XYZ file of C-alpha atoms in Angstrom:
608
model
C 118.885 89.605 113.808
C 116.674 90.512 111.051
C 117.794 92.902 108.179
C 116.982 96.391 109.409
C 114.930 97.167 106.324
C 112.734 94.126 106.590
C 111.460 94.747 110.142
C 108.089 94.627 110.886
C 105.900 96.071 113.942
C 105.863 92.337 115.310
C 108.960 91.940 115.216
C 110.544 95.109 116.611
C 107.794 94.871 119.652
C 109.309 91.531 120.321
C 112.370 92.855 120.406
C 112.905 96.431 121.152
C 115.784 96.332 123.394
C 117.849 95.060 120.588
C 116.559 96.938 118.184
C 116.999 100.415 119.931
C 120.472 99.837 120.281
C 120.869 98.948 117.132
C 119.321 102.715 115.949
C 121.815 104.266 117.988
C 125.041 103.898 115.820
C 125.052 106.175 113.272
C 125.898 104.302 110.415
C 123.069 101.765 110.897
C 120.450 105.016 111.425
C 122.119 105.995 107.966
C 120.756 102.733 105.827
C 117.196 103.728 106.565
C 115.676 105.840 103.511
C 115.320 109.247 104.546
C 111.801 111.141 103.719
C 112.967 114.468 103.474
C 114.489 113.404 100.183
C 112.737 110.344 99.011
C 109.199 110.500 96.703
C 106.453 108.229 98.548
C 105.910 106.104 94.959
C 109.849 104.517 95.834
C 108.756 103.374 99.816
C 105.635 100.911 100.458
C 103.741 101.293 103.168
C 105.143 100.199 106.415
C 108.672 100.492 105.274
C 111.231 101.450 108.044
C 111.823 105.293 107.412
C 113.518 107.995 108.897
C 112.448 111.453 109.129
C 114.385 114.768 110.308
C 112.548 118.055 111.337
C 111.065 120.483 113.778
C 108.092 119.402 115.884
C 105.437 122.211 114.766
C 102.683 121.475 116.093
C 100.665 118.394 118.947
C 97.643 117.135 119.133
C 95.876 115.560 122.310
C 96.873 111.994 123.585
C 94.504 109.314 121.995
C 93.570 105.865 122.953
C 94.098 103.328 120.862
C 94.063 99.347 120.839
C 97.388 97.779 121.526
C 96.813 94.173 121.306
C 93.369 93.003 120.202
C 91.190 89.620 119.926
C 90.576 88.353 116.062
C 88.166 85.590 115.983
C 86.965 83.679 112.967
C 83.541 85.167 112.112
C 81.693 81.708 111.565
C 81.837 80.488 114.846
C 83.908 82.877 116.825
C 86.649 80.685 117.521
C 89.407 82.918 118.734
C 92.241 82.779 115.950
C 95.384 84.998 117.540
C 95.565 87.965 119.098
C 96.645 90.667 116.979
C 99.715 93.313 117.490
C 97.641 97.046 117.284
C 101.294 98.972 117.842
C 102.994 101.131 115.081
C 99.941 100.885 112.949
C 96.730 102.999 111.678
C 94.494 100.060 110.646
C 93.044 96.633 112.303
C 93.543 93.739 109.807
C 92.023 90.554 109.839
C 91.409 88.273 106.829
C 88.351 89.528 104.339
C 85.146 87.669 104.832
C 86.332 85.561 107.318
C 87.831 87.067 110.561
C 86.760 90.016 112.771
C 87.481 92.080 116.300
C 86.485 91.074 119.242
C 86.433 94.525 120.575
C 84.934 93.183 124.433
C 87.964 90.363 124.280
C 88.875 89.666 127.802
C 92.602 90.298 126.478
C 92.140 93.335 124.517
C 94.510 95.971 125.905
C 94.525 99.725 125.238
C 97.273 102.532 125.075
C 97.952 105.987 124.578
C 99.520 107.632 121.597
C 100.071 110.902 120.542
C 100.244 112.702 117.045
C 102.955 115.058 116.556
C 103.378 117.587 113.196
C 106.806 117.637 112.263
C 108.036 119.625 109.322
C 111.141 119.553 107.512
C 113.821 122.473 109.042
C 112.304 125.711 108.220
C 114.821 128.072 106.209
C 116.868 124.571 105.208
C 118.879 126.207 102.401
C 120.078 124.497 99.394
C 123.628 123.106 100.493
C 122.266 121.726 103.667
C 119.222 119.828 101.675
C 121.919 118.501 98.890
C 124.240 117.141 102.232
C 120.935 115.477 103.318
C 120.437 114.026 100.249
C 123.813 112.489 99.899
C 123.140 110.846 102.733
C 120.267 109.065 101.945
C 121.036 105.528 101.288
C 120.612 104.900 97.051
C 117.496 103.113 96.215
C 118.426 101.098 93.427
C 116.237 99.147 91.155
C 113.875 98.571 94.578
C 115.931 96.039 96.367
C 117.432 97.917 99.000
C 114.603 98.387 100.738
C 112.061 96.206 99.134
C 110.503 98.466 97.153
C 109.399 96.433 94.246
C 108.913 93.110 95.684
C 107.378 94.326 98.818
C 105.005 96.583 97.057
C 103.501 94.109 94.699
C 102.877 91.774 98.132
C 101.278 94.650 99.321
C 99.053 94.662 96.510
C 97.824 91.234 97.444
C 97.574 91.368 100.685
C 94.957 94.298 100.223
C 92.782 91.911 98.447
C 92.873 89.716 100.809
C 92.454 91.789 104.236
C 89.515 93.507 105.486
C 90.096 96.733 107.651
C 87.886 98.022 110.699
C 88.087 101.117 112.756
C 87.802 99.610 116.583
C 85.240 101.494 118.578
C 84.906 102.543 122.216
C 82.807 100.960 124.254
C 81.787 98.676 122.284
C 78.958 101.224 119.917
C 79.162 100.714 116.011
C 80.270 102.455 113.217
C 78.819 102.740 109.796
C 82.161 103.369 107.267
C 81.874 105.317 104.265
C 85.758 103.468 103.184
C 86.951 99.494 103.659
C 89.728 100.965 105.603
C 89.943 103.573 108.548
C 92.401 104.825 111.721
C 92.105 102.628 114.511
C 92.612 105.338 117.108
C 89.722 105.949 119.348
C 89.204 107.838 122.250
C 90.976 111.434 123.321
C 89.494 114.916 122.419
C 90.900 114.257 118.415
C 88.020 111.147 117.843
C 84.516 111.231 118.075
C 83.106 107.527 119.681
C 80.084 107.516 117.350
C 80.572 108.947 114.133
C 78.692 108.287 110.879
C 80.540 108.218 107.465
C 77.385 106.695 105.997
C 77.882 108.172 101.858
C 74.348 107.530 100.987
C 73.383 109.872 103.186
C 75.796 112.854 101.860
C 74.006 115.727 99.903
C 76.783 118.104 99.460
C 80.676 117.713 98.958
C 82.757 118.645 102.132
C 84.851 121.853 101.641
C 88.547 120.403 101.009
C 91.092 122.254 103.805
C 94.147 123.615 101.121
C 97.658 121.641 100.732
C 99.141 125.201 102.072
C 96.949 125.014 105.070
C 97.696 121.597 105.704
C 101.372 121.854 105.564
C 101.478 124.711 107.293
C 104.981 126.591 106.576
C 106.502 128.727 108.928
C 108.109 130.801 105.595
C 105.294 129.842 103.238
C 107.732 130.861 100.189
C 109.417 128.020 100.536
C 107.288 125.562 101.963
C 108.460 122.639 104.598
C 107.941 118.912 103.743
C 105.699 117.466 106.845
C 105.205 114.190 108.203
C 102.276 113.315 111.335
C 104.626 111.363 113.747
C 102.891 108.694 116.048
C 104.986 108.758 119.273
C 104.490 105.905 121.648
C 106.971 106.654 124.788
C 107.888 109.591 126.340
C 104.955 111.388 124.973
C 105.137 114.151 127.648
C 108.787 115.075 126.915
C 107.864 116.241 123.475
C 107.985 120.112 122.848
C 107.307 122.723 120.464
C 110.380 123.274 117.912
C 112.763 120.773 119.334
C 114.422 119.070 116.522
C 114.232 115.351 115.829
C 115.440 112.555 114.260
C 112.652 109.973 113.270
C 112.500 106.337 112.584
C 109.502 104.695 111.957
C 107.092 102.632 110.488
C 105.750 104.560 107.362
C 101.861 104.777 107.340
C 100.244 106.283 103.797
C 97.333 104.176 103.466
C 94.804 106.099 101.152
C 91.881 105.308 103.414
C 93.600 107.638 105.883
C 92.628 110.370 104.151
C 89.929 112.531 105.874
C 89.777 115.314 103.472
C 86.799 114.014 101.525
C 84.716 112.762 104.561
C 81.902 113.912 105.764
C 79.760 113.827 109.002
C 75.821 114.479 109.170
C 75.816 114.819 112.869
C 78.701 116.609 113.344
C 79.038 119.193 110.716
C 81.634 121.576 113.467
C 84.005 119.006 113.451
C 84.555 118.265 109.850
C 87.159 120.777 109.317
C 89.209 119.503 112.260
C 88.749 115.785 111.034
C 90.106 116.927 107.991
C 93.141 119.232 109.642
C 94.163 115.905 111.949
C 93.473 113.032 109.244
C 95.256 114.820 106.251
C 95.898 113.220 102.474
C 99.256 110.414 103.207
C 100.222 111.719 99.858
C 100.494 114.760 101.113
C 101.850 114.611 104.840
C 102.754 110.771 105.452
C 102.678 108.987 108.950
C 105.116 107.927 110.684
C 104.552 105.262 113.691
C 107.236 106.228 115.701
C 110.053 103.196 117.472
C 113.019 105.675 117.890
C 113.321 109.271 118.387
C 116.731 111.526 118.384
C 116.976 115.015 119.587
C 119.272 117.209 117.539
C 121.496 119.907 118.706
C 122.534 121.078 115.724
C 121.181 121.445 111.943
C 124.645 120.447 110.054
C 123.958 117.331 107.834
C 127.489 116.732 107.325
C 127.868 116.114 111.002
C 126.982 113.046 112.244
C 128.141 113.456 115.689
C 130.179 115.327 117.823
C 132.995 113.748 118.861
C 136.178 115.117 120.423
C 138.022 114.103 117.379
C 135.511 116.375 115.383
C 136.124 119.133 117.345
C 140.016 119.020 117.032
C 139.885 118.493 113.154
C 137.520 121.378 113.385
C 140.368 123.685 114.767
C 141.874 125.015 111.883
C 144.011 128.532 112.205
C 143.439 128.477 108.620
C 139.915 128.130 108.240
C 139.526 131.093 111.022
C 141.192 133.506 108.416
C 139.755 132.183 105.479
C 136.531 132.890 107.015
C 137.853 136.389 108.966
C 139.116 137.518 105.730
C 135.815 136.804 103.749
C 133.444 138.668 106.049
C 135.714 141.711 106.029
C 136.047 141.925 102.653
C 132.084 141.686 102.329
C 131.907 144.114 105.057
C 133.348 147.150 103.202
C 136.751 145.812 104.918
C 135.734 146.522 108.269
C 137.529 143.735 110.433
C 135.735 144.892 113.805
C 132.438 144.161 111.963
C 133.457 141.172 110.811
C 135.001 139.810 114.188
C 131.500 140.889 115.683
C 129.580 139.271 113.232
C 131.766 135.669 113.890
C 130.711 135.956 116.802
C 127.294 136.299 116.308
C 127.072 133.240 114.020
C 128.776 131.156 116.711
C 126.517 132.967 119.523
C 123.627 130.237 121.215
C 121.768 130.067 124.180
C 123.612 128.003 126.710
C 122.002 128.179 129.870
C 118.752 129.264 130.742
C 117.060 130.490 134.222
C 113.676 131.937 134.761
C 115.149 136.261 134.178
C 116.944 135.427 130.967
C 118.865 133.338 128.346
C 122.284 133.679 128.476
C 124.613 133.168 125.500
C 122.224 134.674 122.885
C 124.165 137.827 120.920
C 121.983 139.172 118.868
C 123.779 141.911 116.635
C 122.336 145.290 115.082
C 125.286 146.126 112.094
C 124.190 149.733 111.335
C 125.709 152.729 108.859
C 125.328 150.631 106.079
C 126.138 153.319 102.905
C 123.359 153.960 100.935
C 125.405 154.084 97.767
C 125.295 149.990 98.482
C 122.116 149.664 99.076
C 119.239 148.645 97.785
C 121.228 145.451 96.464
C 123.973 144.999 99.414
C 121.819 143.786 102.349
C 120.039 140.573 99.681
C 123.445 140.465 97.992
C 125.568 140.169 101.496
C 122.882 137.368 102.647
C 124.038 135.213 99.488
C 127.191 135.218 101.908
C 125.795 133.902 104.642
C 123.383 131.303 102.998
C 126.532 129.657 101.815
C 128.170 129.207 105.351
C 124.540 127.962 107.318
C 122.545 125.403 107.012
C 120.055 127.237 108.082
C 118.485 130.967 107.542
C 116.001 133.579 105.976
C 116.377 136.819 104.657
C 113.462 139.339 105.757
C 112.993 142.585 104.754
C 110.923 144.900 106.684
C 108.985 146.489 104.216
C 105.838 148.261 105.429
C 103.421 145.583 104.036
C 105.331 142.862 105.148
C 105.451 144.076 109.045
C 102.076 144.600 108.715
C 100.738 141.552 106.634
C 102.846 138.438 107.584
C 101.597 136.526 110.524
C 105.209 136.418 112.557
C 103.704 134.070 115.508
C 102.153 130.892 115.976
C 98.280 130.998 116.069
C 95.592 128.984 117.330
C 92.752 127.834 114.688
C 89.897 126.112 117.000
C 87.878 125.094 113.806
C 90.620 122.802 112.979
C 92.376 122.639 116.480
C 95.700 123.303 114.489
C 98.459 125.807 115.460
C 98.791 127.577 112.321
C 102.516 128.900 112.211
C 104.217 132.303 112.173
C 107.466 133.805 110.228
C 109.402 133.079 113.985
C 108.184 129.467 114.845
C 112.165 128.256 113.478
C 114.095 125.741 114.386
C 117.471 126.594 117.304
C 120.015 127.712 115.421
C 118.096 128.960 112.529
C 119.775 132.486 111.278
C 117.298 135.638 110.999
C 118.376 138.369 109.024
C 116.010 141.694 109.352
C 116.294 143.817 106.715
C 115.670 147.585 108.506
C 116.852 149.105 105.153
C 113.655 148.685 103.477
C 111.652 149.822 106.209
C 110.162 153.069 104.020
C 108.267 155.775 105.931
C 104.872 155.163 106.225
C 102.711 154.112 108.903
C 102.751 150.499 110.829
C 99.428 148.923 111.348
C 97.894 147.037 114.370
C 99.421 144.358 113.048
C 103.121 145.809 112.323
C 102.970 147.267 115.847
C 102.613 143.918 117.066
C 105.067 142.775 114.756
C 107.914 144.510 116.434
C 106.976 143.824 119.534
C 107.127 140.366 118.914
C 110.476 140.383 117.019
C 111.612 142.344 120.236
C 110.728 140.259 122.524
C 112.126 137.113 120.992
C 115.455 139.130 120.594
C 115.623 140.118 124.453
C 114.330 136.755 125.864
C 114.648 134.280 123.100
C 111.301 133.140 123.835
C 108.273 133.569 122.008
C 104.549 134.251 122.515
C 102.138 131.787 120.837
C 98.628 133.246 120.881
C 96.160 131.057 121.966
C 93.582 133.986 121.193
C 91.921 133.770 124.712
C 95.909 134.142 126.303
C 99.395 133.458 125.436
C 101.956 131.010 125.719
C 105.682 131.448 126.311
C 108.237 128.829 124.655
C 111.894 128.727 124.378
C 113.616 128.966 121.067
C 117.390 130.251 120.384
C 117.014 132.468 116.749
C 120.237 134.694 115.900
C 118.878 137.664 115.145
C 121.001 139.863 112.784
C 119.676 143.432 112.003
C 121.356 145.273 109.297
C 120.380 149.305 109.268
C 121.253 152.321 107.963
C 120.859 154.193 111.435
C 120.379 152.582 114.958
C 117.736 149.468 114.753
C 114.914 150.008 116.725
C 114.900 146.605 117.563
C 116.534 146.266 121.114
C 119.499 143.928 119.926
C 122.079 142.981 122.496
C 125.022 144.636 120.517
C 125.167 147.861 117.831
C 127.982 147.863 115.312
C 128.294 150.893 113.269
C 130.586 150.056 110.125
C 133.057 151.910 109.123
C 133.770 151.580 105.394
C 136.795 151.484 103.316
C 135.216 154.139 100.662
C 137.394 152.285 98.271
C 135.302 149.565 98.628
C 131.253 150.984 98.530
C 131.504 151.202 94.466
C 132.565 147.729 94.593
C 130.637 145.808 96.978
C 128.845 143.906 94.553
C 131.378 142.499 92.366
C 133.291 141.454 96.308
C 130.910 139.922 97.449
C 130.667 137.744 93.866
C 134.381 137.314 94.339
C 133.888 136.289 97.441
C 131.082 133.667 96.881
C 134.449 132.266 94.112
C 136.990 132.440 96.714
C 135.258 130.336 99.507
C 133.983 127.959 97.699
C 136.658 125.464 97.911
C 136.965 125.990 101.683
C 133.148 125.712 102.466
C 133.003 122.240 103.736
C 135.654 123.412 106.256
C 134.125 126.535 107.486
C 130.613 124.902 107.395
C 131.934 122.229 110.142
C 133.626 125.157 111.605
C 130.816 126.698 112.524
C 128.513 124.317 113.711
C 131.170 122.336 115.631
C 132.553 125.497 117.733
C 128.854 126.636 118.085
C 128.168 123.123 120.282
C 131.490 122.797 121.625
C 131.634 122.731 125.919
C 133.458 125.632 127.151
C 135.126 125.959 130.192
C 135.964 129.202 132.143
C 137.056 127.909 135.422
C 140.715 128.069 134.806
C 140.856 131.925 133.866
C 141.974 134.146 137.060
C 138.511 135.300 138.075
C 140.307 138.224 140.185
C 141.166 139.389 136.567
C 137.540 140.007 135.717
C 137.201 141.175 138.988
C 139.908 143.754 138.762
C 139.025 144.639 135.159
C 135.751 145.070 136.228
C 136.450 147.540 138.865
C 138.826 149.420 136.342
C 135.436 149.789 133.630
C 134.308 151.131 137.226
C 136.453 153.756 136.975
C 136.802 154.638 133.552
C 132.682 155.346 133.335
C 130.307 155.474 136.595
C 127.656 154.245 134.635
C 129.387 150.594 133.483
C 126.815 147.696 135.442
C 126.694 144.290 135.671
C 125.007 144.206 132.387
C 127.916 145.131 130.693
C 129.972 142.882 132.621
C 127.961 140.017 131.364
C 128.028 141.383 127.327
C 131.434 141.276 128.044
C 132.517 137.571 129.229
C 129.770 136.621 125.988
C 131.606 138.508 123.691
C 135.667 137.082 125.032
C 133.637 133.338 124.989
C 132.480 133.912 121.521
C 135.843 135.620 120.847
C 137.531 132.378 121.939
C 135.460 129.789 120.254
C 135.565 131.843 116.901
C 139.622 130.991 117.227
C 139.031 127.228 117.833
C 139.315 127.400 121.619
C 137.340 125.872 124.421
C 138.684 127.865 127.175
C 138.942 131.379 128.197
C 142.494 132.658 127.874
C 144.031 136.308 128.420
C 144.978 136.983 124.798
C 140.977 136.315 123.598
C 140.073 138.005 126.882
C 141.927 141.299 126.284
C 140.929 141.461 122.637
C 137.060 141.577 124.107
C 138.350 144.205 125.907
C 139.283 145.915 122.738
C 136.911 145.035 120.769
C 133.993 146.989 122.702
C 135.931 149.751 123.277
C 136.521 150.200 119.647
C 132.585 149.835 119.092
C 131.465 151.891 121.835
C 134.097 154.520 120.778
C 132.284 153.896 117.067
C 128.420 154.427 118.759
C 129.109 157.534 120.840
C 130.671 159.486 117.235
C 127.653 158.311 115.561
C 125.228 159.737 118.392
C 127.426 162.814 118.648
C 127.462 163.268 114.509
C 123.278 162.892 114.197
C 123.485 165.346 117.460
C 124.954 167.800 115.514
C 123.030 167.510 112.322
């Protein structure tokens, strides 16, 4: 078989079969340079890449030519016909050949465009791990770099590129090269790009527009991904492996065209044919769903999940959050569970597994540092996550949902488009009093309803859209939230420890370092771990149940449920996979302590 970095589109469409298996061991994926962390100068174009991300955005199907008649211009001798697949641009030989675009063996397909950004909220560790990954490109050999790019060089001298057309109509071409797509509600059949004809230079759509952050403080690399199968099973946010055929031709760009007849649809030309410096393609041959955002696991193998299990690396990571906590161990225990908490089944009334937590009292001798400080904590242990304070101008300025733009027909994104698994700390603390706008109103009740249903609404302006995502939510307040989160933790503080919070938590940032590899794997691997209940007595729910009954009238089903979460998240945060009776009684214990802790708060602001 070929070397994997010298395949071509010819020769992986001759052998796919092959090929695909190939991309599914691991450390063959791992030889392919890796976008996220590689400048564009180092790759030439159509280099086998990989890319991994969040699908942000789609655009409509296209049609495009597949396999297409080149005949010599002269005396139109048919001279081969031509592979279309995994590319942008028809070649033939300059001068001499051209398309036959009525060839009797011309044969069209379907593609479809995909926006994928690099993982939203990707913090620093997580984008060094990826990095170490990526396979070293020295001196341009490994993947052809300098060799291949100087015969690229030549080649453009000597080829001659033409957009195909639909039905046959002509084009007049402002550029020597153009996409070859046609067809589908993103291409216009007749368009003219005639530049002697242009008066006025097109208005330029902005690199921040055309990237398109979900947190636009620190912006998302993006790459437009050309899928060829499965192009219904796509979906907003899912997360994705790439591998590809890299595309960055500069005749791709669209931001400096212009169209006489159809002045509407230059800003959407421009939105869906953006710079390749800027956002690259990627012609699609293979891609992976994630299920998890942890660079430093490759996959998730029972052997993984037994190293994983670690007594020691529970208390290391116990002891940590308590001491950050003001040495409140409930707290802690709550809040392990919350970083291990994801949505594992889903039915058309609600998502179960999600626990999102609301830790409240937080002294306000700590504050305003503890709540930024304490997120240093948890930025360390994710590879994922964003700090968000809820300031009155930022409820009521930053766009928190995905919107609709029919100029460019581009969904422009929202603070809570993130990738599963992507940690959301809310900041109540800095809510001041004031007065939320329109737009902070809908703010919360946004936040709130991906909290309840871990879905959220993408507004389409004429109606919404509903679409699954699984977002930890973690509130930190001084009273109550009045977000509804699925769990309230009032802290009780050591008062020993308020004067010092900030110099614990830097201690504590020291103290884990040497143990963060282990907790990091930890985390993620018990988060995706199968869990099995069917071999814990279900009469002692039952009977437990019935004794909660007892104890208060008012106990439902509802609590039932928040209570087998809470002993499954209890279990996996000890490196189990099964429900036992010790992890099942200290549930038990654990909300009686915190509903013991909510009821003396409510009766101690009663009484003020």
């Amino acid at each position: 078989m070929l070397d994997l970095l010298s395949w071509t589109p010819e020769y992986f469409s001759a052998n796919e079969a092959s090929c695909v298996e190939l991309l599914s061991k691991p450390e063959v994926r791992n030889r392919i340079p890796l976008l996220n962390c590689t400048q564009l100068h180092e790759l030439q174009d159509q280099a086998l890449v990989r890319f991994r991300g969040m699908i942000q955005d789609m655009q409509d199907p296209e049609c495009y030519l597949e396999r297409y008649e080149v005949r010599r211009k002269s005396d139109k001798t048919l001279v081969r016909e031509q592979n279309g697949k995994y590319r942008d641009i028809l070649v033939m030989s300059k001068g001499e050949e051209e398309v036959d675009f009525k060839g009797s063996n011309n044969k069209y397909g379907e593609r479809r465009s995909m926006f994928v950004i690099s993982i939203p909220g990707y913090n620093s560790w997580a984008v060094e791990s990826e990095r170490k990954m990526n396979p070293t490109l020295t001196n341009g050999t490994e993947n052809g770099t300098t060799s291949n790019a100087k015969r690229s060089l030549e080649d453009e001298d000597a080829m001659e590129i033409e957009q195909s057309t639909e039905h046959g109509q002509d084009h007049v071409f402002k550029k020597p090269m153009i996409p070859n797509g046609v067809g589908g509600s993103n291409s216009k059949s007749v368009v003219n790009f005639d530049s002697s004809k242009q008066k006025t230079q097109p208005k330029v759509l902005s690199a921040e527009y055309l990237l398109n952050s979900p947190i636009p403080e620190r912006p998302s690399k993006a790459c437009l991904v050309i899928l060829y199968s499965n192009i219904d099973e796509a979906t907003l946010n899912t997360l994705v492996d790439v591998v590809g055929f890299l595309s960055v031709d500069p005749a791709l760009d669209g931001s400096t065209d212009q169209m006489d007849d159809f002045e509407d649809e230059m800003s959407e030309h421009q939105a869906i044919n953006p710079p390749p410096s800027l956002i690259p393609r990627i012609h699609a041959i293979d891609v992976l769903k994630l299920n998890h955002l942890n660079p430093m696991i490759q996959s998730a193998s029972q052997k993984n999940f037994q190293e994983s299990v670690n007594e020691a690396t529970f208390k290391d990571l116990q002891n940590l959050l308590t001491q950050c906590l003001f040495g409140d161990r409930v707290a802690a225990d709550y809040l392990l569970c919350h970083l291990l908490s994801t949505v594992y089944i889903r039915n058309e009334v609600e998502s179960l597994g999600q626990f999102s937590l609301n830790l409240s009292n937080i002294p306000a001798q700590a504050l305003p540092n503890y709540t930024a400080d304490f997120y240093g904590i948890l930025e360390l242990l994710l590879p994922a996550s964003h700090y968000f304070p809820m300031t009155l101008e930022n409820m009521n300025s930053v766009q928190f949902v995905p919107k609709k733009d029919y100029t460019t027909n581009k969904l422009t994104s929202g603070l809570l488009q993130l990738a599963a698994h992507t940690h959301l700390l809310l900041d109540e603390t800095r809510l001041q009093t004031g007065k939320l706008e329109s737009g902070g109103v809908e703010a919360v009740q946004n936040i709130a309803h991906l909290i309840r249903t871990q879905k959220l609404k993408y507004n389409f302006q004429y109606y919404q859209l509903e679409f699954n995502t699984d977002v930890p939510v973690l509130v930190m307040s001084e009273g109550r939230s009045m977000l509804p989160t699925n769990c309230q933790v009032p802290i009780l503080p050591d008062p020993d420890t308020v004067p010092l919070i900030g110099e614990t938590i830097k201690a504590g940032k020291h103290f884990v370092q040497p143990k963060l590899a282990d907790i990091r794997r930890f985390l993620t691997l018990q988060r995706i771990q199968q869990f099995d209940m069917k071999d814990f007595d279900p009469e002692v729910i039952s009977n437990d149940f019935l004794q909660m009954r007892r104890d208060n009238a008012e106990a439902s089903a509802e609590d039932l449920h928040s209570l087998l979460v809470l002993a499954r998240l209890v279990c996996l945060a000890r490196g189990k996979n099964s429900m036992d009776q010790e992890s099942w009684e200290y549930a038990k214990q654990l909300e009686l302590e915190r509903k013991r802790r909510v009821e003396l708060f409510v009766k101690r602001k009663n009484e003020q």
